[in-house]
């Protein structure tokens, strides 16, 4: 079990071992959900998006489109 501290801006640092295991890298977006008294963070990685969208399989991969659009947006922002 890891313990983190919330900064004055409401930020936390996710321990490196957890980031590696879940494929969280700089710029990875996280889905945050309040479940009762818990806070659940889910990384929006290509693997997670493919898994979440797998039941919507069709001629066009919406998760791939989203990732391509985000990559294009990052390119425009210079990151």
Tab-separated table of C-alpha atoms in Angstrom:
chain	number	residue	atom	x	y	z
A	1	UNK	CA	0.000	0.000	0.000
A	2	UNK	CA	1.324	3.437	-0.936
A	3	UNK	CA	0.573	6.779	0.664
A	4	UNK	CA	0.617	10.073	-1.230
A	5	UNK	CA	0.128	13.669	-0.133
A	6	UNK	CA	-2.234	16.104	-1.814
A	7	UNK	CA	-0.644	19.458	-2.708
A	8	UNK	CA	-2.293	22.836	-2.264
A	9	UNK	CA	-3.432	22.597	-5.896
A	10	UNK	CA	-5.077	19.208	-5.305
A	11	UNK	CA	-2.319	17.288	-7.097
A	12	UNK	CA	-0.863	13.908	-6.165
A	13	UNK	CA	2.112	11.888	-7.413
A	14	UNK	CA	1.332	8.316	-8.456
A	15	UNK	CA	4.143	5.995	-7.320
A	16	UNK	CA	6.483	4.897	-10.132
A	17	UNK	CA	5.799	1.171	-9.692
A	18	UNK	CA	2.073	1.731	-10.201
A	19	UNK	CA	2.676	4.009	-13.204
A	20	UNK	CA	4.886	1.378	-14.862
A	21	UNK	CA	2.463	-1.468	-14.174
A	22	UNK	CA	-0.494	0.473	-15.618
A	23	UNK	CA	1.376	2.086	-18.529
A	24	UNK	CA	0.879	5.617	-17.236
A	25	UNK	CA	3.344	8.009	-18.864
A	26	UNK	CA	3.702	11.775	-18.986
A	27	UNK	CA	0.580	13.151	-20.640
A	28	UNK	CA	-1.603	10.088	-19.963
A	29	UNK	CA	-5.127	11.191	-19.196
A	30	UNK	CA	-6.954	9.632	-16.256
A	31	UNK	CA	-10.666	9.051	-15.765
A	32	UNK	CA	-11.621	9.910	-12.174
A	33	UNK	CA	-14.706	8.492	-10.528
A	34	UNK	CA	-16.132	8.827	-7.038
A	35	UNK	CA	-17.409	5.480	-5.745
A	36	UNK	CA	-18.889	5.891	-2.279
A	37	UNK	CA	-15.994	6.989	-0.067
A	38	UNK	CA	-13.367	6.036	-2.658
A	39	UNK	CA	-11.713	7.825	-5.560
A	40	UNK	CA	-10.995	5.591	-8.565
A	41	UNK	CA	-8.491	6.657	-11.235
A	42	UNK	CA	-8.386	4.791	-14.553
A	43	UNK	CA	-5.668	5.557	-17.095
A	44	UNK	CA	-6.964	6.255	-20.587
A	45	UNK	CA	-4.203	4.244	-22.271
A	46	UNK	CA	-4.623	2.594	-25.686
A	47	UNK	CA	-5.042	-0.766	-23.926
A	48	UNK	CA	-7.766	0.565	-21.627
A	49	UNK	CA	-9.595	2.300	-24.467
A	50	UNK	CA	-9.457	-0.841	-26.629
A	51	UNK	CA	-10.758	-2.947	-23.747
A	52	UNK	CA	-13.513	-0.474	-22.896
A	53	UNK	CA	-14.567	-0.030	-26.516
A	54	UNK	CA	-14.141	-3.676	-27.524
A	55	UNK	CA	-17.849	-4.415	-27.320
A	56	UNK	CA	-18.535	-1.567	-29.747
A	57	UNK	CA	-16.436	-3.137	-32.494
A	58	UNK	CA	-17.399	-1.870	-35.887
A	59	UNK	CA	-15.800	-0.787	-39.142
A	60	UNK	CA	-14.143	2.223	-37.461
A	61	UNK	CA	-12.162	2.019	-34.202
A	62	UNK	CA	-13.329	5.016	-32.208
A	63	UNK	CA	-10.551	4.546	-29.667
A	64	UNK	CA	-7.939	4.639	-32.435
A	65	UNK	CA	-9.551	7.783	-33.852
A	66	UNK	CA	-9.459	9.386	-30.394
A	67	UNK	CA	-5.800	8.500	-29.895
A	68	UNK	CA	-4.893	9.789	-33.352
A	69	UNK	CA	-6.734	13.040	-32.686
A	70	UNK	CA	-4.977	13.482	-29.337
A	71	UNK	CA	-1.608	12.836	-30.987
A	72	UNK	CA	-2.406	15.442	-33.632
A	73	UNK	CA	-3.461	17.919	-30.930
A	74	UNK	CA	-0.222	17.324	-29.014
A	75	UNK	CA	1.711	17.968	-32.223
A	76	UNK	CA	-0.069	21.301	-32.651
A	77	UNK	CA	0.719	22.232	-29.031
A	78	UNK	CA	4.394	21.466	-29.542
A	79	UNK	CA	4.430	18.554	-27.040
